[in-house]
Amino acid sequence: MKKSIFFYIILFCNFSFSQEKDLALDLKTYDFELKEDIYNIPIVFHIVHKNFKDGDISDEHFKNLVALVNERINFVDIKNIDSIFKNIVAKPNVNFYLPKVDENCNEIDNISWHYTHVEKYIMHLDDVFAFKRKESGYMDSKKFLNVWFVNFSNRTDNVGAYRSFNFQLDGIVVDFEQLNYVNFPFLLIHEIGHWLGLEHIWGNTPFYVEGNCWDDDGIKDTPNQKGPNIRTKTSGEFCDENSTTNHQNFMDYSYDVGMFTHGQKKAMRDYIYKKRRSILWKSNCNNNSELITGFIKDTRDNQSYKWVQIGQQKWMSENLNYATSGSKCYNEELTNCTIYGRLYNWEEAQTICPKGWRLPNYDDWKRLTLVVGNNQNLIRSEQGWLNDKNGTNKSGLNIIPSGYKSFYGRYYGLGKYSKLWLNNSNGIWAYSREIGEAYNYEKITSTGQNQKKDYLSCRCIQDNN
Ligand SMILES: [Zn+2]
């Protein structure tokens, strides 16, 4: 049992690291957005199979896998991280999506199925290349991260994955088993780490080279260790007696929790910027990613709300409609609450979102616009707006013209605009996002101001802290 695990690890990891050492560059040429914000990377899947029928695994399953990878990379399960590592955990802000089109807006097959007569591939360089990835859906790796799912033979453990060395066929190959690991695609993320230039935390040397404290991964905040922790945190020996191994790191073999450090974050982002910048292409066809949506139930009254994932954030794509004695329905008509949600004063809005959700702030909206673009047309619903103001709703955010109520009594704007509370305020004033014709601007990030006593709509976002 153990022997075969070791056998495979030797194979993967000899091939999986990157040779490039010049990551720690001072990239003064970063423009602000690229430096500070989310890197969105298109990922395409190729299933090379003998015994499946095409489409046996649903597209939904792959979309969920992408969402899960994003969540695991960027929202570390911090409560399960050992206390000594908590202060080095970083959020890389690297986000993957399944593109619908290429750079020129041509539709692409982002999940492709390829029949092979080979029952099982042997995890060996020759065999891996034998399945002719060029004929198995390969897309230009300057523009896409290619991930192949194949059946590796003789596995007794789920360690079948590697990052290809061949820049002609650059990408990641993983065993089908990773598709069953949808709750924790550790290995896929590990290979993504390699693909983004990271080495194992003990360095480039194969783990079986004894006590290799002379080699390290070149990252300052990952403690040096002699070799990997394989499934447990005790087997990887540490080099500094006052230190310990970072066994929960994605670039170890422990499969425990999973985290990247600040140093790894910088290395990955530098690598993308320096070596893979062409993958950050954007098309002019808007909405290029498949929308990831779902529902949450508000346990206070059992109402369900649809949410949509935008970048790394989950936004409700409906206005909140939780009844309180202080909340209002437009024109006091209950059906308006059903359609448009309720209107709340700012103080109440602060605590009105369901458990695990919160009101968004300036930064949240800014991040949203970096993913979907900063044009109201992309977030307005496709119907319900007066005067030809229906939007494309390409973002899935689905903003509807819910109007508002002034604190002194009157209602304004139904069918024409929406005012959505931010949690930002100043004295008796608080701020909102104003979407719609009354304001005569098209940017999403234009800020409205209202008295805190006014009644506005609420959109909640998932609280990840
Ligand atoms: Zn590896």
PDB file of N, CA and C and ligand atoms in Angstrom, residues 12-13 16 190-191 194 200 251 253, ligand 1:
ATOM      1  N   PHE A  12       5.301  11.907  -9.877  1.00  0.00           N
ATOM      2  CA  PHE A  12       4.687  13.221 -10.127  1.00  0.00           C
ATOM      3  C   PHE A  12       5.666  14.330  -9.889  1.00  0.00           C
ATOM      4  N   CYS A  13       6.344  14.164  -8.784  1.00  0.00           N
ATOM      5  CA  CYS A  13       6.977  15.365  -8.329  1.00  0.00           C
ATOM      6  C   CYS A  13       8.300  15.619  -9.004  1.00  0.00           C
ATOM      7  N   SER A  16       6.936  17.901 -11.716  1.00  0.00           N
ATOM      8  CA  SER A  16       5.891  18.892 -11.520  1.00  0.00           C
ATOM      9  C   SER A  16       6.366  20.291 -11.189  1.00  0.00           C
ATOM     10  N   HIS A 190      -3.144  21.651  -5.610  1.00  0.00           N
ATOM     11  CA  HIS A 190      -1.700  21.433  -5.521  1.00  0.00           C
ATOM     12  C   HIS A 190      -1.055  21.613  -6.903  1.00  0.00           C
ATOM     13  N   GLU A 191      -1.635  20.989  -7.922  1.00  0.00           N
ATOM     14  CA  GLU A 191      -1.077  21.104  -9.271  1.00  0.00           C
ATOM     15  C   GLU A 191      -1.234  22.511  -9.822  1.00  0.00           C
ATOM     16  N   HIS A 194       1.672  24.400  -8.668  1.00  0.00           N
ATOM     17  CA  HIS A 194       2.832  24.183  -9.547  1.00  0.00           C
ATOM     18  C   HIS A 194       2.688  24.961 -10.850  1.00  0.00           C
ATOM     19  N   HIS A 200       7.273  22.534  -4.257  1.00  0.00           N
ATOM     20  CA  HIS A 200       6.904  21.918  -2.979  1.00  0.00           C
ATOM     21  C   HIS A 200       7.553  22.702  -1.847  1.00  0.00           C
ATOM     22  N   MET A 251       1.045  22.943  -0.890  1.00  0.00           N
ATOM     23  CA  MET A 251       2.211  22.431  -1.592  1.00  0.00           C
ATOM     24  C   MET A 251       2.945  21.359  -0.787  1.00  0.00           C
ATOM     25  N   TYR A 253       2.066  17.315   1.024  1.00  0.00           N
ATOM     26  CA  TYR A 253       1.244  16.163   0.622  1.00  0.00           C
ATOM     27  C   TYR A 253       0.251  15.726   1.691  1.00  0.00           C
TER      28      TYR A 253
HETATM   29 ZN    ZN B   1       3.641  18.298  -6.452  1.00  0.00          ZN
END
